[in-house]
Amino acid sequence: PAHCIAGFPRLPASIMSAVSTLQLSSGTSMPVLGYGTWLTAAAEVAQGVKWAVESGYRLLDCAERYGNQKQIGEALSDLWKAGYKREDVFITSKLWNTRHDCPEESVRQTLQNLQLEYLDLYLIHFPEAFPRGASEEDMAAGKLEYAAITLKETWSKMETLVDKGLVKAIGISNFTVSEIQEILSSCRIKPAVNQIEVHPYNTSVPLVEFCESNGIATTAYSPLANQYFLSEIDPNNSRRPNTKDMTPLLQHPTVLEISSAHKKTAAQVLIRYAIDRGMSVIPKSVRLERIRENFNVFDFKLTKAEISELNAMDVKFKLVNPGWRKWPQQQ
C-alpha cells in the first residue's frame, strides 16, 4: 500500500493487535502507547508523525505551546488521504497558560491548525494562568502577576467544550493532588487524564495512586528522562544543581540489567515501566528506527519485582521544572 514505509514492512499483526487501551471515565478508550511531539522542530514533526502512524502508533500528543500544530495538521491530512481513518487515531492537545480565560477560542484555533473537527482529549497544560501575551521568561522572573482566573472557572469553560462536541474528553497536565482536589470539589465532568512526568527518577507513586483512586488515568511524558533536554530547557543547570552527576536512565545499571533479562533495549524497558504501572506513555523521537523501537514493547512485560527495583530509584527529579511553576508541597 502507498502508506507503508518503503523498506519497512508493517509490524506483525500479533504485535499490532496487542496494543492495549485505557478506558477513560469519559467512556472513550485511549491507546497505552503514543507519539509525543514536544521539542520537535516544525521542520521535522510532519515526517515524525507520518512515520509514527505508519509504524502503528494510534495516539498522538500535541500542544499549542509546542508551536508545531500546523505542520502536524498537514501530516494528518496526508495520512487521511492515504487511507488512515480519523476515528482510529486518538489525538490530544493542550490549553496554554495564557489562554485559561478562553478555552473555546483556543481549541477552535488548535482544531483549525490540526485540520480536525474534534479532539479526543484536551488538557489544561499547567495549573498556572498567565496574563495574555505573557512569556515564560517574564513569569519566571516575576515581572508579571498571574492572571486572576481560578482553576474552577477554567474547568467550567473546559466542560462546555465537551457539551459543544469540540472535544470528546477533557483532562489536566502537570497537576498535583491539591490542584486536582480543587477541580474535583466542584466539577460537573471529572478530568479523564492527568499527564505528568514519570520515569524511575520521578516515579510519582502517590500522585498516580491518587488519580487511580479517583478514576483519573495517568499519561507519562518524558519516560526516558533524556537529559540532553536539559541543555534546551535549563542550559545553565541553574534549577537542577544535583543532576550533573546523575547517571542517565538509559545507562543506569538497574535498567540495563532488566533490559538484558528481557533481551530488550533500555528505552523499551522504560516505556514498558509506565505501561505496566497502568499508564499510557508518550515517548518522542524523530528517527524512524527509534520510533519503531519505542513501539515494539508489546511482546514482554516487567515483573512486579522489576517494577519495584525501578521504583526504588526515585529521587524526585523533574526534567520539566519551569521557574514559574508554583509546585504545592503535597505532590
Short mmCIF file of C-alpha atoms in Angstrom, two decimals:
data_model
loop_
_atom_site.label_atom_id
_atom_site.label_comp_id
_atom_site.label_asym_id
_atom_site.label_seq_id
_atom_site.Cartn_x
_atom_site.Cartn_y
_atom_site.Cartn_z
CA PRO A 1 0.00 0.00 0.00
CA ALA A 2 1.05 3.58 -0.64
CA HIS A 3 1.07 4.35 3.07
CA CYS A 4 3.58 1.66 4.03
CA ILE A 5 7.10 2.89 4.73
CA ALA A 6 9.45 1.97 1.94
CA GLY A 7 11.81 -0.73 3.14
CA PHE A 8 9.97 -1.10 6.45
CA PRO A 9 7.22 -3.73 6.43
CA ARG A 10 4.28 -3.27 8.78
CA LEU A 11 4.67 -4.69 12.26
CA PRO A 12 3.30 -8.22 12.70
CA ALA A 13 -0.44 -8.44 13.29
CA SER A 14 0.27 -10.15 16.61
CA ILE A 15 2.02 -7.03 17.87
CA MET A 16 -0.49 -4.61 16.34
CA SER A 17 -3.42 -6.45 17.91
CA ALA A 18 -1.70 -6.43 21.30
CA VAL A 19 -1.73 -2.64 21.53
CA SER A 20 -3.96 -2.22 24.55
CA THR A 21 -6.04 0.76 25.63
CA LEU A 22 -7.07 2.51 28.82
CA GLN A 23 -10.77 3.01 29.42
CA LEU A 24 -11.31 6.66 30.34
CA SER A 25 -14.04 7.97 32.63
CA SER A 26 -15.43 9.82 29.60
CA GLY A 27 -16.35 6.45 28.09
CA THR A 28 -13.70 6.59 25.37
CA SER A 29 -10.64 4.35 25.04
CA MET A 30 -7.09 5.71 24.87
CA PRO A 31 -4.14 3.70 23.49
CA VAL A 32 -1.48 2.99 26.11
CA LEU A 33 1.36 4.00 23.78
CA GLY A 34 1.54 7.27 21.91
CA TYR A 35 3.85 9.54 19.97
CA GLY A 36 4.98 12.76 21.68
CA THR A 37 5.68 15.96 19.73
CA TRP A 38 7.22 18.18 22.43
CA LEU A 39 10.53 19.83 21.46
CA THR A 40 10.14 18.55 17.91
CA ALA A 41 11.07 21.20 15.35
CA ALA A 42 8.32 22.24 12.96
CA ALA A 43 10.50 21.12 10.05
CA GLU A 44 10.77 17.57 11.45
CA VAL A 45 7.42 16.95 13.11
CA ALA A 46 5.34 16.14 9.99
CA GLN A 47 7.65 13.33 8.95
CA GLY A 48 7.82 12.06 12.54
CA VAL A 49 4.02 11.93 12.82
CA LYS A 50 3.70 10.10 9.50
CA TRP A 51 6.34 7.56 10.50
CA ALA A 52 4.67 7.08 13.88
CA VAL A 53 1.20 6.37 12.45
CA GLU A 54 2.67 4.17 9.72
CA SER A 55 4.58 2.26 12.41
CA GLY A 56 1.42 1.53 14.41
CA TYR A 57 1.00 4.43 16.85
CA ARG A 58 -2.64 5.39 17.35
CA LEU A 59 -2.17 8.12 19.97
CA LEU A 60 -0.65 11.49 19.09
CA ASP A 61 0.16 14.05 21.80
CA CYS A 62 0.19 17.69 20.72
CA ALA A 63 0.00 21.14 22.32
CA GLU A 64 -0.46 24.74 21.27
CA ARG A 65 2.72 25.64 23.17
CA TYR A 66 4.86 23.29 21.05
CA GLY A 67 4.46 25.61 18.05
CA ASN A 68 4.19 22.80 15.51
CA GLN A 69 0.47 22.01 15.22
CA LYS A 70 0.09 23.43 11.69
CA GLN A 71 2.75 21.03 10.43
CA ILE A 72 1.11 18.15 12.33
CA GLY A 73 -2.19 19.10 10.66
CA GLU A 74 -0.57 18.84 7.24
CA ALA A 75 0.78 15.40 8.12
CA LEU A 76 -2.63 14.25 9.36
CA SER A 77 -4.29 15.48 6.16
CA ASP A 78 -1.82 13.41 4.14
CA LEU A 79 -2.45 10.36 6.32
CA TRP A 80 -6.23 10.58 5.88
CA LYS A 81 -5.73 10.85 2.11
CA ALA A 82 -3.51 7.74 2.28
CA GLY A 83 -6.35 5.72 3.78
CA TYR A 84 -5.91 6.05 7.55
CA LYS A 85 -9.13 6.86 9.40
CA ARG A 86 -9.56 9.78 11.78
CA GLU A 87 -11.60 7.67 14.21
CA ASP A 88 -8.70 5.22 14.58
CA VAL A 89 -6.22 7.85 15.83
CA PHE A 90 -6.59 9.35 19.33
CA ILE A 91 -5.40 12.97 19.25
CA THR A 92 -4.64 15.06 22.34
CA SER A 93 -3.83 18.76 22.59
CA LYS A 94 -3.46 21.25 25.43
CA LEU A 95 -4.64 24.68 26.55
CA TRP A 96 -1.68 27.00 27.16
CA ASN A 97 -1.27 29.13 30.30
CA THR A 98 -2.09 32.44 28.57
CA ARG A 99 -5.47 31.08 27.41
CA HIS A 100 -7.14 29.93 30.63
CA ASP A 101 -9.85 32.54 30.13
CA CYS A 102 -10.75 31.35 26.61
CA PRO A 103 -10.54 27.57 26.13
CA GLU A 104 -13.11 27.62 23.31
CA GLU A 105 -11.22 30.21 21.28
CA SER A 106 -8.02 28.27 21.88
CA VAL A 107 -9.39 24.83 20.97
CA ARG A 108 -11.00 26.18 17.80
CA GLN A 109 -7.60 27.55 16.72
CA THR A 110 -5.99 24.20 17.55
CA LEU A 111 -8.62 22.33 15.52
CA GLN A 112 -8.01 24.68 12.59
CA ASN A 113 -4.25 24.13 12.80
CA LEU A 114 -4.60 20.35 13.10
CA GLN A 115 -7.26 20.31 10.35
CA LEU A 116 -9.65 18.40 12.62
CA GLU A 117 -13.34 18.66 13.57
CA TYR A 118 -12.81 17.43 17.14
CA LEU A 119 -10.12 16.41 19.64
CA ASP A 120 -10.23 13.13 21.52
CA LEU A 121 -8.71 14.80 24.59
CA TYR A 122 -7.99 18.40 25.58
CA LEU A 123 -5.84 19.12 28.63
CA ILE A 124 -5.09 22.18 30.75
CA HIS A 125 -1.32 22.24 30.15
CA PHE A 126 -0.39 23.66 33.58
CA PRO A 127 -2.46 24.89 36.55
CA GLU A 128 -0.95 28.40 36.36
CA ALA A 129 -2.86 31.08 34.45
CA PHE A 130 -0.72 33.77 32.76
CA PRO A 131 -1.90 37.16 31.50
CA ARG A 132 -2.49 37.32 27.75
CA GLY A 133 0.78 37.54 25.85
CA ALA A 134 2.98 36.77 28.86
CA SER A 135 6.19 34.87 28.20
CA GLU A 136 7.52 32.08 30.38
CA GLU A 137 10.68 34.13 30.90
CA ASP A 138 8.79 37.14 32.26
CA MET A 139 6.68 34.97 34.54
CA ALA A 140 9.75 33.15 35.88
CA ALA A 141 11.44 36.50 36.55
CA GLY A 142 8.40 37.74 38.47
CA LYS A 143 7.85 40.65 36.06
CA LEU A 144 4.12 39.95 35.76
CA GLU A 145 1.33 38.86 38.09
CA TYR A 146 -0.51 35.61 37.46
CA ALA A 147 -3.98 36.00 35.93
CA ALA A 148 -6.85 36.11 38.39
CA ILE A 149 -8.94 33.34 36.81
CA THR A 150 -9.32 30.29 39.06
CA LEU A 151 -8.92 26.62 38.15
CA LYS A 152 -12.63 26.10 38.83
CA GLU A 153 -13.53 28.85 36.36
CA THR A 154 -11.22 27.47 33.69
CA TRP A 155 -12.51 23.93 34.24
CA SER A 156 -16.11 25.07 33.85
CA LYS A 157 -15.17 26.55 30.46
CA MET A 158 -13.45 23.26 29.55
CA GLU A 159 -16.65 21.35 30.34
CA THR A 160 -18.58 23.40 27.77
CA LEU A 161 -16.19 22.16 25.07
CA VAL A 162 -17.49 18.65 25.67
CA ASP A 163 -21.08 19.92 25.56
CA LYS A 164 -20.42 21.53 22.17
CA GLY A 165 -18.78 18.42 20.71
CA LEU A 166 -15.44 20.14 20.15
CA VAL A 167 -13.64 17.58 22.35
CA LYS A 168 -14.59 14.09 23.46
CA ALA A 169 -12.80 14.24 26.80
CA ILE A 170 -11.06 16.83 28.97
CA GLY A 171 -8.20 16.49 31.40
CA ILE A 172 -5.23 18.11 33.06
CA SER A 173 -1.44 18.08 32.86
CA ASN A 174 1.24 18.71 35.49
CA PHE A 175 -1.39 18.87 38.25
CA THR A 176 -0.65 17.79 41.82
CA VAL A 177 -3.04 16.22 44.34
CA SER A 178 -4.22 19.50 45.87
CA GLU A 179 -4.80 21.06 42.46
CA ILE A 180 -6.79 18.04 41.31
CA GLN A 181 -8.86 18.20 44.51
CA GLU A 182 -9.70 21.82 43.71
CA ILE A 183 -11.28 20.71 40.42
CA LEU A 184 -12.94 17.60 41.86
CA SER A 185 -14.65 19.70 44.55
CA SER A 186 -16.97 21.35 42.04
CA CYS A 187 -16.65 19.73 38.62
CA ARG A 188 -19.54 18.50 36.52
CA ILE A 189 -17.23 16.41 34.30
CA LYS A 190 -14.30 14.73 36.01
CA PRO A 191 -10.81 15.03 34.46
CA ALA A 192 -10.28 11.92 32.34
CA VAL A 193 -6.47 12.12 32.37
CA ASN A 194 -3.59 13.76 34.25
CA GLN A 195 -0.48 13.93 32.07
CA ILE A 196 2.68 14.13 34.20
CA GLU A 197 6.39 13.41 34.05
CA VAL A 198 7.01 9.80 35.09
CA HIS A 199 10.19 7.70 34.96
CA PRO A 200 12.24 5.83 37.58
CA TYR A 201 13.91 9.07 38.74
CA ASN A 202 10.46 10.64 39.26
CA THR A 203 8.04 7.78 39.97
CA SER A 204 5.18 9.98 41.29
CA VAL A 205 3.69 6.95 43.06
CA PRO A 206 1.37 8.83 45.49
CA LEU A 207 0.04 11.09 42.73
CA VAL A 208 -0.58 8.19 40.34
CA GLU A 209 -2.35 6.26 43.11
CA PHE A 210 -4.50 9.29 43.96
CA CYS A 211 -5.53 9.66 40.33
CA GLU A 212 -6.29 5.96 40.04
CA SER A 213 -8.46 6.06 43.17
CA ASN A 214 -10.46 8.91 41.62
CA GLY A 215 -10.92 7.31 38.21
CA ILE A 216 -8.35 9.56 36.51
CA ALA A 217 -5.95 7.89 34.08
CA THR A 218 -2.28 8.90 34.03
CA THR A 219 -0.23 9.61 30.92
CA ALA A 220 3.54 9.56 31.43
CA TYR A 221 5.67 12.03 29.49
CA SER A 222 9.48 12.10 29.28
CA PRO A 223 9.60 8.35 30.09
CA LEU A 224 13.29 8.11 29.13
CA ALA A 225 14.28 11.26 31.05
CA ASN A 226 16.69 12.14 28.28
CA GLN A 227 18.97 14.63 29.95
CA TYR A 228 20.07 16.25 26.71
CA PHE A 229 16.74 18.08 27.01
CA LEU A 230 18.33 19.94 29.92
CA SER A 231 20.59 21.87 27.58
CA GLU A 232 17.48 23.27 25.87
CA ILE A 233 15.31 23.76 28.97
CA ASP A 234 17.87 24.90 31.51
CA PRO A 235 21.26 25.45 29.82
CA ASN A 236 22.96 26.68 32.99
CA ASN A 237 21.67 23.79 35.11
CA SER A 238 20.55 26.54 37.50
CA ARG A 239 17.48 24.77 38.88
CA ARG A 240 18.99 21.28 38.98
CA PRO A 241 22.39 21.55 40.68
CA ASN A 242 22.27 17.85 41.60
CA THR A 243 21.87 16.48 38.07
CA LYS A 244 25.38 16.80 36.67
CA ASP A 245 26.49 13.60 38.39
CA MET A 246 23.31 11.61 37.71
CA THR A 247 23.65 8.53 35.54
CA PRO A 248 21.36 8.91 32.51
CA LEU A 249 18.49 6.45 32.86
CA LEU A 250 19.34 4.79 29.56
CA GLN A 251 22.75 3.88 31.04
CA HIS A 252 21.67 3.02 34.58
CA PRO A 253 22.88 -0.46 35.69
CA THR A 254 19.44 -1.46 37.01
CA VAL A 255 17.75 -0.53 33.74
CA LEU A 256 20.44 -2.30 31.71
CA GLU A 257 20.18 -5.44 33.85
CA ILE A 258 16.42 -5.61 33.29
CA SER A 259 16.81 -4.91 29.57
CA SER A 260 19.34 -7.74 29.30
CA ALA A 261 16.99 -10.14 31.08
CA HIS A 262 14.23 -9.42 28.55
CA LYS A 263 16.55 -9.04 25.53
CA LYS A 264 15.13 -5.56 25.04
CA THR A 265 16.66 -2.08 24.88
CA ALA A 266 16.82 0.25 27.86
CA ALA A 267 14.32 2.56 26.17
CA GLN A 268 11.85 -0.29 25.69
CA VAL A 269 12.15 -1.20 29.39
CA LEU A 270 11.45 2.40 30.44
CA ILE A 271 8.41 2.62 28.17
CA ARG A 272 7.13 -0.71 29.46
CA TYR A 273 7.68 0.56 33.03
CA ALA A 274 4.91 3.12 32.53
CA ILE A 275 2.57 0.70 30.74
CA ASP A 276 2.99 -1.99 33.40
CA ARG A 277 2.10 0.56 36.07
CA GLY A 278 -1.23 1.09 34.31
CA MET A 279 -0.45 4.31 32.45
CA SER A 280 -0.34 5.47 28.87
CA VAL A 281 3.06 6.76 27.77
CA ILE A 282 4.25 9.15 25.03
CA PRO A 283 7.94 8.79 24.07
CA LYS A 284 9.25 11.04 21.32
CA SER A 285 11.81 10.69 18.56
CA VAL A 286 12.31 11.96 15.01
CA ARG A 287 14.39 8.96 13.93
CA LEU A 288 12.48 6.18 12.19
CA GLU A 289 14.44 3.35 13.81
CA ARG A 290 13.81 4.82 17.29
CA ILE A 291 10.12 5.43 16.57
CA ARG A 292 9.76 1.77 15.63
CA GLU A 293 11.90 0.54 18.53
CA ASN A 294 9.80 2.53 21.02
CA PHE A 295 6.63 0.94 19.64
CA ASN A 296 7.93 -2.62 19.82
CA VAL A 297 7.09 -3.17 23.50
CA PHE A 298 4.06 -5.45 23.36
CA ASP A 299 5.83 -8.81 23.40
CA PHE A 300 7.11 -8.64 27.01
CA LYS A 301 6.10 -7.41 30.47
CA LEU A 302 8.07 -6.36 33.53
CA THR A 303 7.68 -8.40 36.70
CA LYS A 304 6.42 -6.83 39.92
CA ALA A 305 9.94 -7.23 41.33
CA GLU A 306 11.44 -5.35 38.37
CA ILE A 307 8.92 -2.52 38.76
CA SER A 308 9.81 -2.33 42.45
CA GLU A 309 13.52 -2.13 41.56
CA LEU A 310 12.83 0.76 39.19
CA ASN A 311 10.55 2.48 41.72
CA ALA A 312 13.39 2.31 44.25
CA MET A 313 15.47 4.60 42.00
CA ASP A 314 13.15 7.56 42.70
CA VAL A 315 14.94 10.82 43.56
CA LYS A 316 12.02 13.14 42.66
CA PHE A 317 13.98 14.55 39.74
CA LYS A 318 11.88 16.54 37.24
CA LEU A 319 13.18 17.40 33.80
CA VAL A 320 10.24 19.77 33.42
CA ASN A 321 10.60 22.22 36.26
CA PRO A 322 9.95 25.74 34.92
CA GLY A 323 10.91 28.66 37.11
CA TRP A 324 7.32 30.00 37.13
CA ARG A 325 5.75 26.72 38.29
CA LYS A 326 4.37 27.04 41.84
CA TRP A 327 4.60 23.41 42.96
CA PRO A 328 2.44 22.81 46.07
CA GLN A 329 4.21 20.97 48.89
CA GLN A 330 1.93 17.96 48.51
CA GLN A 331 2.60 16.48 45.06
#
